[in-house]
Coordinates of C-alpha atoms and ligand atoms in Angstrom, one line a residue:
Q1 CA -57.3 -87.2 31.7
S2 CA -59.5 -89.3 29.4
N3 CA -61.6 -91.0 32.0
I4 CA -62.8 -87.8 33.4
G5 CA -65.8 -87.5 31.0
I6 CA -66.9 -84.5 29.3
L7 CA -65.3 -81.5 30.7
S8 CA -65.8 -77.7 30.4
P9 CA -62.7 -75.8 29.3
D10 CA -62.8 -74.4 32.9
Q11 CA -62.7 -77.7 34.3
I12 CA -59.8 -78.8 32.0
E13 CA -58.0 -75.8 33.2
L14 CA -58.5 -76.9 36.8
A15 CA -57.6 -80.4 36.0
K16 CA -54.2 -79.1 34.3
I17 CA -53.5 -76.9 37.6
L18 CA -53.8 -80.1 39.6
L19 CA -51.6 -82.3 37.4
E20 CA -49.0 -79.7 37.0
N21 CA -48.6 -79.3 40.6
G22 CA -48.0 -82.9 41.6
Q23 CA -51.9 -83.8 42.4
S24 CA -52.2 -86.6 39.9
H25 CA -53.2 -89.0 42.8
L26 CA -56.4 -87.3 43.1
F27 CA -57.4 -88.9 39.8
L28 CA -56.0 -92.3 40.2
H29 CA -59.2 -94.1 41.6
W30 CA -61.6 -92.5 39.4
S31 CA -64.2 -94.7 37.9
E32 CA -65.0 -95.2 34.3
P33 CA -66.6 -92.3 32.3
G34 CA -70.5 -92.1 33.0
V35 CA -70.0 -93.6 36.5
C36 CA -70.1 -91.0 39.5
D37 CA -70.4 -88.2 37.1
K38 CA -72.3 -86.2 39.9
E39 CA -69.4 -86.8 42.3
K40 CA -67.0 -85.7 39.7
L41 CA -68.7 -82.4 38.8
A42 CA -69.0 -81.8 42.6
F43 CA -65.3 -82.4 42.8
F44 CA -64.6 -79.8 40.1
D45 CA -67.0 -77.4 41.9
Q46 CA -65.0 -77.8 45.0
I47 CA -61.5 -77.3 43.1
A48 CA -63.0 -74.2 41.5
R49 CA -64.0 -72.6 44.9
L50 CA -60.6 -73.6 46.4
N51 CA -58.9 -72.2 43.4
S52 CA -60.9 -68.8 43.5
S53 CA -60.9 -68.2 47.2
Y54 CA -57.2 -68.2 47.6
P55 CA -54.9 -65.4 46.5
G56 CA -52.8 -66.8 43.6
G57 CA -55.1 -69.8 43.3
L58 CA -54.4 -73.6 44.0
A59 CA -50.9 -73.5 42.3
A60 CA -49.9 -70.7 44.8
Y61 CA -51.3 -72.6 47.8
I62 CA -49.4 -75.9 46.8
K63 CA -46.1 -74.1 46.1
T64 CA -46.3 -72.2 49.5
A65 CA -47.2 -75.3 51.3
K66 CA -44.2 -77.3 49.9
E67 CA -41.9 -74.5 51.0
L68 CA -43.3 -74.2 54.4
L69 CA -43.5 -77.9 54.9
A70 CA -39.7 -78.1 53.8
D71 CA -38.9 -75.4 56.5
S72 CA -40.9 -77.3 59.0
K73 CA -39.2 -80.5 58.4
L74 CA -35.8 -78.7 58.7
G75 CA -37.0 -77.2 62.0
K76 CA -36.4 -73.8 60.5
N77 CA -37.2 -70.9 62.9
P78 CA -39.4 -68.2 60.9
Y79 CA -37.6 -65.7 62.9
D80 CA -34.0 -66.8 62.0
G81 CA -31.9 -63.8 61.9
F82 CA -34.1 -61.5 63.9
S83 CA -33.6 -60.4 67.5
P84 CA -36.4 -59.5 69.7
S85 CA -36.6 -56.5 72.0
V86 CA -39.4 -54.5 73.8
P87 CA -41.0 -52.1 71.5
S88 CA -42.1 -48.8 72.7
G89 CA -45.9 -47.7 72.2
E90 CA -48.6 -45.8 74.0
N91 CA -49.6 -46.7 77.6
L92 CA -52.9 -45.3 78.7
T93 CA -54.5 -45.2 82.1
F94 CA -58.1 -45.2 82.6
G95 CA -59.5 -41.9 83.6
D96 CA -56.4 -39.9 83.5
D97 CA -56.2 -36.7 81.4
S98 CA -54.5 -38.2 78.4
F99 CA -57.0 -41.3 78.4
I100 CA -60.0 -38.8 78.4
E101 CA -58.4 -36.5 75.7
M102 CA -57.8 -39.7 73.6
E103 CA -61.4 -41.0 74.1
K104 CA -62.7 -37.6 72.8
R105 CA -60.4 -37.6 69.8
G106 CA -61.5 -41.1 69.1
V107 CA -65.2 -40.1 69.2
V108 CA -64.5 -37.4 66.6
E109 CA -62.7 -40.0 64.3
A110 CA -65.4 -42.7 64.8
R111 CA -67.6 -41.3 61.9
K112 CA -64.7 -42.2 59.6
A113 CA -64.3 -45.8 60.9
T114 CA -65.5 -49.3 59.8
F115 CA -65.8 -52.2 62.2
V116 CA -64.8 -55.8 61.1
L117 CA -65.6 -58.6 63.4
V118 CA -63.9 -61.9 62.6
A119 CA -66.3 -64.6 63.7
G120 CA -65.7 -67.6 61.4
G121 CA -64.3 -69.6 64.4
L122 CA -66.4 -72.3 66.2
G123 CA -64.4 -71.7 69.5
E124 CA -63.4 -75.4 69.8
R125 CA -61.6 -74.6 73.1
L126 CA -64.9 -73.3 74.6
G127 CA -66.8 -76.4 73.3
Y128 CA -70.1 -74.4 73.1
N129 CA -72.7 -75.7 70.6
G130 CA -74.0 -72.5 69.3
I131 CA -72.1 -69.6 67.6
K132 CA -70.1 -67.5 70.1
V133 CA -71.5 -64.1 69.3
A134 CA -74.9 -65.5 70.2
L135 CA -73.7 -66.0 73.8
P136 CA -74.8 -63.5 76.5
R137 CA -72.1 -61.2 77.4
E138 CA -73.7 -61.0 80.8
T139 CA -76.8 -62.7 82.1
T140 CA -78.2 -59.7 84.2
T141 CA -79.7 -58.4 81.0
G142 CA -78.9 -61.4 78.7
T143 CA -77.7 -59.2 75.9
C144 CA -75.5 -61.2 73.5
F145 CA -72.1 -60.3 72.3
L146 CA -73.6 -59.4 68.8
Q147 CA -76.2 -57.1 70.1
H148 CA -73.6 -55.3 72.5
Y149 CA -71.4 -54.9 69.6
I150 CA -73.9 -53.4 67.3
E151 CA -75.3 -51.2 70.2
S152 CA -71.8 -49.9 70.8
I153 CA -71.1 -49.0 67.2
L154 CA -74.5 -47.2 67.0
A155 CA -73.6 -45.4 70.3
L156 CA -70.3 -44.3 68.9
Q157 CA -71.8 -43.4 65.6
E158 CA -74.3 -41.0 67.1
A159 CA -71.7 -39.5 69.6
S160 CA -69.6 -38.9 66.5
H161 CA -72.4 -37.3 64.4
K162 CA -73.1 -35.0 67.4
V163 CA -69.5 -33.5 67.4
A164 CA -69.2 -33.5 63.7
S165 CA -67.9 -30.1 62.6
D166 CA -69.1 -30.6 59.0
G167 CA -72.6 -32.0 60.0
S168 CA -71.6 -35.3 58.2
Q169 CA -73.8 -38.3 59.1
T170 CA -72.3 -41.2 57.7
D171 CA -73.4 -44.6 58.9
I172 CA -70.5 -46.8 60.3
P173 CA -70.2 -49.9 58.2
F174 CA -70.2 -53.2 60.1
I175 CA -68.4 -56.2 58.4
I176 CA -68.8 -59.8 59.9
M177 CA -66.4 -62.5 58.6
T178 CA -68.4 -65.7 58.8
S179 CA -67.6 -69.3 57.7
D180 CA -69.4 -72.2 56.9
D181 CA -69.5 -73.1 60.5
T182 CA -71.1 -69.8 61.6
H183 CA -72.6 -68.2 58.4
S184 CA -76.2 -69.1 58.5
R185 CA -76.7 -68.9 62.3
T186 CA -75.1 -65.3 62.4
Q187 CA -77.5 -64.4 59.5
D188 CA -80.5 -65.8 61.5
L189 CA -79.3 -64.1 64.6
L190 CA -79.4 -60.7 63.0
E191 CA -82.6 -61.2 61.0
L192 CA -84.6 -62.7 63.9
N193 CA -83.6 -59.5 66.0
S194 CA -84.0 -56.9 63.3
Y195 CA -80.2 -56.3 63.0
F196 CA -80.4 -55.2 66.8
G197 CA -81.4 -51.8 65.6
M198 CA -78.8 -51.3 62.8
K199 CA -79.6 -50.5 59.3
P200 CA -79.4 -53.8 57.4
T201 CA -77.7 -52.0 54.6
Q202 CA -74.9 -51.2 57.2
V203 CA -74.1 -54.7 57.8
H204 CA -72.2 -57.0 55.3
L205 CA -71.3 -60.7 56.0
L206 CA -68.2 -62.1 54.2
K207 CA -68.0 -65.8 54.3
Q208 CA -64.4 -67.2 54.4
E209 CA -63.8 -70.5 52.7
K210 CA -61.9 -73.4 54.1
V211 CA -58.6 -74.5 52.5
A212 CA -57.4 -77.8 51.1
C213 CA -55.6 -80.3 53.7
L214 CA -52.3 -81.7 53.0
D215 CA -51.4 -85.5 53.4
D216 CA -47.5 -85.3 53.2
N217 CA -44.5 -83.2 52.8
D218 CA -45.0 -83.0 48.9
A219 CA -48.2 -81.0 49.7
R220 CA -50.4 -83.8 48.1
L221 CA -54.0 -82.8 48.7
A222 CA -55.8 -85.1 51.2
L223 CA -59.0 -86.7 50.1
D224 CA -61.9 -87.3 52.3
S225 CA -61.7 -90.7 53.8
N226 CA -65.6 -91.2 53.1
N227 CA -65.7 -89.6 49.7
K228 CA -62.8 -90.0 47.2
Y229 CA -64.2 -87.2 45.0
K230 CA -64.0 -84.7 47.9
I231 CA -60.9 -82.9 49.2
Q232 CA -60.6 -82.6 53.1
T233 CA -60.7 -79.0 54.2
K234 CA -59.9 -76.9 57.3
P235 CA -60.2 -73.3 58.4
H236 CA -57.4 -71.2 57.2
G237 CA -57.5 -68.8 60.1
H238 CA -58.6 -65.2 60.9
G239 CA -56.0 -63.8 58.4
D240 CA -58.5 -64.6 55.6
V241 CA -60.2 -61.2 56.5
H242 CA -57.7 -59.3 54.5
S243 CA -58.1 -60.9 51.3
L244 CA -62.1 -61.1 51.8
L245 CA -62.0 -57.4 52.3
Y246 CA -59.8 -56.9 49.2
T247 CA -61.8 -58.8 46.8
S248 CA -65.2 -57.4 48.4
G249 CA -64.7 -54.0 46.7
L250 CA -65.5 -52.4 50.0
L251 CA -62.3 -50.7 50.3
D252 CA -62.8 -48.5 47.4
K253 CA -66.4 -47.7 48.4
W254 CA -65.3 -46.7 51.9
L255 CA -62.4 -44.5 50.4
D256 CA -64.7 -42.8 48.1
A257 CA -67.1 -42.2 51.1
G258 CA -64.2 -40.4 52.8
L259 CA -63.7 -43.0 55.6
K260 CA -60.2 -43.4 57.2
W261 CA -60.1 -46.2 59.8
V262 CA -60.8 -50.0 59.7
L263 CA -61.0 -51.5 63.2
F264 CA -61.0 -55.3 63.5
F265 CA -61.9 -57.3 66.4
Q266 CA -62.7 -60.7 67.8
D267 CA -66.0 -62.4 68.8
T268 CA -66.1 -62.7 72.6
N269 CA -64.3 -59.7 74.3
G270 CA -67.1 -58.0 76.2
L271 CA -64.9 -55.2 77.3
L272 CA -63.6 -54.4 74.0
F273 CA -65.7 -51.2 73.3
N274 CA -64.3 -49.7 76.5
A275 CA -61.0 -49.4 74.7
I276 CA -62.0 -48.6 71.3
P277 CA -62.5 -44.8 71.5
A278 CA -59.3 -44.1 73.2
S279 CA -57.2 -46.3 71.1
L280 CA -58.8 -44.7 67.9
G281 CA -57.6 -41.4 69.3
V282 CA -54.1 -42.8 69.7
S283 CA -54.1 -43.9 65.9
A284 CA -55.3 -40.5 64.8
T285 CA -53.0 -38.5 67.0
K286 CA -50.0 -40.7 66.3
Q287 CA -50.9 -41.0 62.6
Y288 CA -50.4 -44.8 63.0
H289 CA -50.9 -47.0 59.9
V290 CA -51.3 -49.9 62.2
N291 CA -52.3 -49.8 65.8
S292 CA -52.5 -53.0 67.8
L293 CA -54.4 -52.9 71.0
A294 CA -52.6 -54.6 73.9
V295 CA -52.7 -55.3 77.6
P296 CA -50.0 -56.2 80.2
R297 CA -49.5 -59.9 79.7
K298 CA -48.1 -62.5 82.2
A299 CA -45.0 -64.3 80.8
K300 CA -45.9 -67.4 78.9
E301 CA -49.7 -66.5 79.0
A302 CA -51.2 -68.1 76.0
I303 CA -51.8 -64.9 74.1
G304 CA -49.2 -63.4 71.5
G305 CA -46.7 -60.7 72.6
I306 CA -46.2 -57.6 70.7
T307 CA -42.4 -57.6 69.9
K308 CA -40.0 -55.5 68.0
L309 CA -38.0 -57.8 65.7
T310 CA -34.7 -56.4 64.2
H311 CA -33.0 -58.4 61.5
A312 CA -29.2 -58.5 61.2
D313 CA -29.6 -57.0 57.6
G314 CA -31.2 -53.9 59.2
R315 CA -34.9 -54.7 58.7
S316 CA -37.2 -54.3 61.6
M317 CA -40.9 -54.7 62.4
V318 CA -43.3 -54.5 65.4
I319 CA -45.3 -57.6 65.3
N320 CA -47.4 -60.0 67.3
V321 CA -45.1 -63.0 68.1
E322 CA -47.3 -66.1 69.3
Y323 CA -46.6 -67.1 72.7
N324 CA -45.2 -70.5 71.9
Q325 CA -42.6 -68.9 69.7
L326 CA -41.7 -65.8 71.8
D327 CA -40.2 -67.9 74.6
P328 CA -37.8 -70.0 72.3
L329 CA -36.9 -66.8 70.3
L330 CA -35.8 -65.0 73.6
R331 CA -33.9 -68.0 74.8
A332 CA -32.0 -68.3 71.4
S333 CA -31.1 -64.4 71.4
G334 CA -29.4 -64.0 74.6
F335 CA -32.2 -64.2 77.2
P336 CA -31.5 -67.5 78.9
D337 CA -34.7 -67.4 81.1
G338 CA -37.0 -66.8 78.0
D339 CA -40.4 -64.9 78.6
V340 CA -40.3 -63.9 82.2
N341 CA -42.1 -61.5 84.3
S342 CA -40.4 -58.3 85.2
E343 CA -40.7 -56.5 88.5
T344 CA -44.2 -55.3 87.5
G345 CA -45.3 -58.8 87.7
Y346 CA -45.9 -58.8 83.9
S347 CA -43.9 -59.8 80.9
P348 CA -42.3 -56.9 79.3
F349 CA -43.8 -57.9 75.8
P350 CA -47.4 -56.6 76.0
G351 CA -50.3 -58.9 75.1
N352 CA -51.9 -58.8 71.7
I353 CA -55.6 -58.9 72.1
N354 CA -56.1 -58.9 68.3
Q355 CA -57.9 -55.8 67.9
L356 CA -56.3 -53.8 65.4
I357 CA -56.9 -50.2 63.9
L358 CA -55.5 -49.7 60.3
E359 CA -55.6 -46.6 58.4
L360 CA -57.6 -47.3 55.2
G361 CA -55.6 -45.5 52.6
P362 CA -52.1 -47.3 53.6
Y363 CA -54.1 -50.5 54.0
K364 CA -55.6 -50.4 50.6
E365 CA -52.3 -49.7 49.0
E366 CA -50.6 -52.6 50.7
L367 CA -53.6 -54.9 49.7
Q368 CA -53.0 -54.0 46.2
K369 CA -49.7 -55.2 46.3
T370 CA -50.4 -58.4 48.2
G371 CA -53.8 -59.2 47.1
G372 CA -54.7 -59.6 50.8
A373 CA -52.3 -62.5 51.1
I374 CA -50.9 -62.7 54.5
K375 CA -47.7 -64.8 55.5
E376 CA -48.9 -68.2 56.7
F377 CA -47.6 -71.1 58.7
V378 CA -47.9 -74.7 59.1
N379 CA -48.2 -76.8 62.0
P380 CA -48.0 -80.6 61.1
K381 CA -48.3 -83.2 63.9
Y382 CA -45.4 -85.6 62.7
K383 CA -45.8 -89.3 63.4
D384 CA -42.1 -89.6 64.5
S385 CA -38.8 -87.8 64.4
T386 CA -38.2 -88.6 60.9
K387 CA -40.8 -86.1 60.1
T388 CA -41.6 -87.9 57.0
S389 CA -45.4 -88.4 57.6
F390 CA -48.2 -86.7 59.4
K391 CA -50.6 -88.2 62.3
S392 CA -53.4 -86.5 60.4
S393 CA -53.7 -84.0 57.6
T394 CA -52.4 -80.5 58.0
R395 CA -53.1 -77.2 56.3
L396 CA -51.8 -73.7 55.8
E397 CA -53.0 -71.1 58.4
C398 CA -52.9 -67.2 58.6
M399 CA -53.6 -64.8 61.2
M400 CA -55.0 -61.2 60.8
Q401 CA -52.3 -59.7 63.1
D402 CA -49.7 -61.0 60.6
Y403 CA -50.6 -58.1 58.3
P404 CA -47.7 -55.8 59.3
K405 CA -45.2 -58.6 58.1
T406 CA -45.2 -57.4 54.5
L407 CA -45.1 -53.7 55.3
P408 CA -42.3 -51.4 54.3
P409 CA -40.2 -50.0 57.1
T410 CA -41.6 -46.6 56.5
A411 CA -44.9 -47.9 57.8
R412 CA -45.9 -46.4 61.0
V413 CA -46.8 -49.4 63.3
G414 CA -47.5 -48.8 67.0
F415 CA -49.5 -50.3 69.7
T416 CA -51.7 -49.0 72.7
V417 CA -51.6 -50.7 76.1
M418 CA -54.6 -50.3 78.4
D419 CA -55.5 -51.7 81.8
I420 CA -56.5 -55.3 81.3
W421 CA -59.7 -54.9 83.6
L422 CA -60.9 -52.2 81.3
A423 CA -60.2 -53.9 77.9
Y424 CA -59.8 -57.6 77.7
A425 CA -61.8 -60.4 78.9
P426 CA -62.4 -63.1 76.1
V427 CA -64.6 -66.3 76.4
K428 CA -62.3 -68.9 75.0
N429 CA -61.9 -71.8 77.6
N430 CA -64.5 -74.5 78.6
P431 CA -64.8 -74.7 82.5
E432 CA -63.0 -77.8 82.8
D433 CA -59.7 -76.3 81.1
A434 CA -60.4 -73.0 82.9
A435 CA -60.4 -74.5 86.2
K436 CA -56.9 -76.0 85.5
V437 CA -55.3 -72.6 84.6
P438 CA -52.4 -71.9 87.0
K439 CA -53.4 -69.3 89.9
G440 CA -52.9 -65.8 88.9
N441 CA -53.4 -66.3 85.1
P442 CA -56.7 -65.2 83.6
Y443 CA -59.4 -68.1 83.0
H444 CA -60.6 -66.7 79.8
S445 CA -64.0 -68.6 80.6
A446 CA -67.7 -67.6 80.5
T447 CA -67.4 -67.3 84.3
S448 CA -64.5 -64.9 84.2
G449 CA -65.7 -63.1 81.1
E450 CA -69.0 -62.1 82.8
M451 CA -67.5 -61.3 86.1
A452 CA -65.0 -58.9 84.2
I453 CA -68.0 -56.9 82.9
Y454 CA -69.2 -56.3 86.4
R455 CA -65.7 -55.6 87.7
A456 CA -65.1 -53.1 84.8
N457 CA -68.4 -51.3 85.2
S458 CA -68.0 -51.1 89.1
R459 CA -64.6 -49.6 88.8
I460 CA -65.6 -47.1 86.1
L461 CA -68.3 -45.9 88.4
Q462 CA -65.9 -45.8 91.3
K463 CA -63.7 -43.4 89.4
A464 CA -66.7 -41.4 88.5
G465 CA -67.3 -40.9 92.2
V466 CA -69.8 -43.8 93.2
K467 CA -69.1 -45.7 96.3
V468 CA -69.2 -49.2 95.0
E469 CA -68.5 -51.7 97.6
E470 CA -65.4 -53.9 97.2
P471 CA -65.9 -57.5 95.6
V472 CA -66.2 -60.7 97.5
K473 CA -64.3 -63.9 96.3
Q474 CA -66.3 -66.8 95.1
V475 CA -65.3 -70.2 93.4
L476 CA -67.5 -70.9 90.5
N477 CA -67.0 -73.8 88.2
G478 CA -63.8 -74.6 90.0
Q479 CA -62.5 -70.9 89.2
E480 CA -61.9 -68.4 92.1
V481 CA -63.3 -65.1 90.8
E482 CA -64.0 -61.5 92.3
V483 CA -67.8 -60.9 92.5
W484 CA -68.5 -57.1 92.1
S485 CA -72.0 -55.6 92.0
R486 CA -73.8 -56.6 89.0
I487 CA -73.8 -53.1 87.2
T488 CA -74.5 -53.1 83.5
W489 CA -75.6 -50.2 81.1
K490 CA -76.5 -49.9 77.4
P491 CA -73.7 -48.2 75.3
K492 CA -75.9 -45.4 74.6
W493 CA -75.9 -44.4 78.4
G494 CA -72.4 -43.8 78.3
M495 CA -69.7 -44.8 75.6
I496 CA -66.7 -42.5 77.1
F497 CA -65.8 -41.8 80.6
S498 CA -66.4 -38.1 80.3
D499 CA -70.0 -38.8 79.3
I500 CA -70.5 -41.1 82.1
K501 CA -69.2 -38.7 84.6
T502 CA -71.9 -36.2 83.5
K503 CA -74.6 -38.8 84.4
V504 CA -73.3 -39.6 87.9
S505 CA -73.5 -36.9 90.6
G506 CA -73.8 -36.3 94.5
N507 CA -73.4 -39.0 97.0
C508 CA -73.9 -42.5 95.5
E509 CA -73.3 -45.9 97.0
I510 CA -74.0 -49.5 95.6
S511 CA -73.6 -52.6 97.8
Q512 CA -71.8 -55.6 96.8
R513 CA -75.0 -57.8 96.7
S514 CA -76.7 -55.2 94.4
T515 CA -77.7 -55.5 90.7
M516 CA -78.3 -52.3 88.7
A517 CA -79.1 -52.4 85.0
I518 CA -79.6 -49.1 83.1
K519 CA -81.3 -49.6 79.7
G520 CA -82.3 -46.0 79.1
R521 CA -80.3 -43.1 77.6
N522 CA -81.1 -40.1 79.7
V523 CA -80.7 -41.7 83.1
L524 CA -79.0 -39.6 85.9
V525 CA -77.7 -41.3 88.9
E526 CA -78.0 -38.7 91.6
N527 CA -77.6 -39.4 95.4
L528 CA -78.6 -42.9 95.1
S529 CA -78.0 -45.6 97.8
L530 CA -78.7 -49.0 96.3
D531 CA -78.8 -52.3 98.2
G532 CA -80.9 -54.7 96.2
A533 CA -81.9 -54.8 92.6
L534 CA -82.8 -51.9 90.3
I535 CA -83.7 -52.2 86.7
V536 CA -84.6 -49.0 84.8
D537 CA -85.7 -48.7 81.1
S538 CA -86.7 -45.5 79.4
I539 CA -87.4 -44.0 76.0
D540 CA -84.9 -41.4 74.7
D541 CA -87.1 -38.5 75.5
A542 CA -87.7 -39.3 79.2
E543 CA -85.0 -38.0 81.6
V544 CA -85.0 -40.2 84.7
K545 CA -83.3 -39.4 88.0
L546 CA -82.2 -42.4 90.1
G547 CA -81.9 -41.1 93.5
G548 CA -82.9 -41.9 97.3
S549 CA -82.4 -45.1 99.3
I550 CA -83.5 -48.4 97.6
K551 CA -83.3 -51.5 99.5
N552 CA -84.8 -54.8 98.7
N553 CA -83.9 -58.6 98.7
G554 CA -82.4 -58.3 95.4
W555 CA -81.2 -61.0 93.0
T556 CA -78.9 -63.7 94.5
M557 CA -76.4 -66.0 92.8
E558 CA -77.1 -69.6 92.9
T559 CA -74.1 -71.9 92.0
V560 CA -74.7 -74.3 89.1
D561 CA -72.2 -77.1 88.0
Y562 CA -71.2 -77.1 84.6
K563 CA -72.0 -80.8 84.2
D564 CA -75.7 -80.3 85.2
T565 CA -77.3 -80.6 81.6
S566 CA -80.8 -79.7 83.0
V567 CA -79.4 -76.0 82.9
P568 CA -79.2 -74.4 79.6
E569 CA -75.6 -74.6 78.2
E570 CA -75.1 -70.8 78.0
I571 CA -75.8 -70.6 81.8
R572 CA -74.2 -73.5 83.1
I573 CA -70.8 -72.7 81.5
R574 CA -70.7 -69.7 83.9
G575 CA -71.3 -71.7 87.1
F576 CA -74.1 -69.6 88.6
R577 CA -77.4 -68.2 87.6
F578 CA -79.5 -65.4 89.3
N579 CA -82.3 -66.0 91.5
K580 CA -84.5 -62.8 91.0
V581 CA -85.9 -62.7 94.4
E582 CA -87.0 -59.1 94.4
Q583 CA -86.3 -55.9 92.4
L584 CA -87.4 -52.3 91.7
E585 CA -88.2 -52.5 88.0
K586 CA -89.3 -49.2 86.3
K587 CA -90.0 -48.5 82.6
F588 CA -90.5 -45.0 81.4
T589 CA -92.5 -44.9 78.2
Q590 CA -93.6 -41.1 78.1
P591 CA -91.4 -38.0 77.3
G592 CA -90.7 -35.8 80.3
K593 CA -88.7 -35.5 83.5
F594 CA -89.2 -38.5 86.1
S595 CA -87.8 -39.9 89.3
L596 CA -88.0 -43.3 90.9
E597 CA -90.9 -42.3 92.8
D598 CA -92.9 -41.6 89.5
Ligands
UGB601 N1 -61.5 -66.8 63.5 C1 -62.2 -66.6 62.2 O1 -62.8 -65.8 61.9 N2 -61.8 -67.5 61.4 C2 -61.0 -68.6 61.6 O2 -60.5 -69.5 60.7 C3 -60.3 -68.7 62.9 C4 -60.8 -67.9 63.8 P1 -59.5 -67.8 68.6 P2 -56.8 -67.7 68.4 O3 -57.1 -63.1 72.1 O4 -56.3 -64.5 73.3 C5 -55.9 -65.3 68.8 O5 -59.6 -69.2 68.0 O6 -56.6 -67.6 67.0 C6 -62.0 -65.8 64.6 C7 -54.8 -64.4 68.3 O7 -54.0 -65.2 67.3 O8 -60.4 -67.4 69.5 O9 -56.2 -68.9 69.2 C8 -62.7 -66.4 65.7 O10 -64.2 -66.5 65.4 C9 -53.8 -64.3 69.6 O11 -52.6 -63.7 69.2 O12 -58.1 -67.3 69.0 O13 -55.9 -66.6 69.0 C10 -62.5 -65.3 66.8 O14 -63.2 -64.1 66.8 C11 -54.4 -64.0 70.8 O15 -54.5 -62.4 70.6 C12 -60.9 -65.0 66.4 O16 -60.7 -65.2 65.1 C13 -55.6 -64.6 71.0 O17 -56.6 -64.6 69.9 C14 -59.9 -65.6 67.2 O18 -60.0 -66.9 67.2 C15 -56.4 -64.0 72.1

């Protein structure tokens, strides 16, 4: 230790932790005292960060890494001794009585909710250069994901305040987990847009740290190839959200404020808030400590499956099993064909969409025991079958949906399955990979994500009694998609189906080539026949009736190739752009009652 130079007691402590945990190689090449002192101090700063941001510190990280690497070398299955079966949960069908009832209950509960968005990932599969929450959710209005999420939370908050029997007016807290890759750009997006109408005090950003990379089965930390005073680091996964929330002190604050629910969600699912009110209603009705949102899932589709695992020793849990583990687990447990579609055309194991609703009290109690640590895994790419060395460094990873793994058997863990068209259309894949997705499986691309918004909105209006013309099929960026009328509305116009129904009446029809964007709150669609483009904005105090026959040349869709770099990236990844030929655009800025003729 003598050639490290003058160290503070904290630095000596950190050096000891490293040396006692098999990391002496980190110091072997250190230069003479007085040389590279700045780099050495930076080294200790980094070690201090790695140590403090991991539950149990670096010693715990290295110990777990050694154990998991040894298991991986032996080819040990983490689910050894467990047999899978299809769990039972709540199935909701959009628009039926129990769905409507759950939505209403969810709105009542919403004022006791907090929302947590995990947005630390860069989305390597999508290959987009910006942060994913800044991408337009749809390009009819150009509203980005983050704006839509915030407006949805605010709409829910307001709806909930209206029905609050005790008149309570709590603001719903909104937490965003960022990482070094996304933090400043997320902050800038919020500040540049005045937090999209949310109070800045309602929003908290929690930044996750990366974890140390590992060079070998002895969990020796990997040095950066360009800087021998720096440890290589990589993202630890979205499971970090639990330890960050635990150490933030927010949970106590929320409990003191009488809050009850924590809702976790991912960065690019534009349909998510269609499913939130009803699933929150299910959590409250069923008193679920954990409620995972799920959708019907095609066998072997690349999303995790919600599975009941029962151990020979009697333990059991309802948990997400990643798709690459589910099939082998089934094969090893008496299902020789593995994960296959049933007669419904879907796997019997519902697909996890990584939206979790946790009850705050039991959540806090559990985190007090675990410090927010989540069961981790390691996925080294070995050089050869001896499994003695890696192709490149690896690291431990964790997923937020693995939270139930440490829960006692008394915990009430359930799930809610909803129609896929209503609830799930993430933007994860780049156009090239999406075009290779086998027919019938979802593309999860920017193209399919946007088309899913129009499909969901069209179907919701159909259910509310509007004759929305059926879609046409079109190939965009090599993907065959259904193109429905481009219908969008602001969340404040209608968050739940019973509200939407009150805004639609008479004989309404919308042709397939139409575009309709409702940006105001009190906009009533009444005996409207639309064949073209209609854009309506209004202040809250204006009540606007959309009726009569509107026909114009509308907005046409022009195909764009994703390789055409003359088109902005966020557009070309969709494979189309709008040509705004003609529209009826109205803005109502005065209080009062109006119609489209005004
Ligand atoms: N994320 C972080 O915030 N931090 C990180 O370190 C990593 C990610 P991906 P993934 O919905 O189809 C998940 O990369 O992990 C955020 C589930 O595990 O998009 O491959 C990131 O910003 C899987 O079971 O997804 O797969 C994003 O918001 C299935 O549900 C979120 O975490 C799958 O999503 C997810 O990251 C799916």
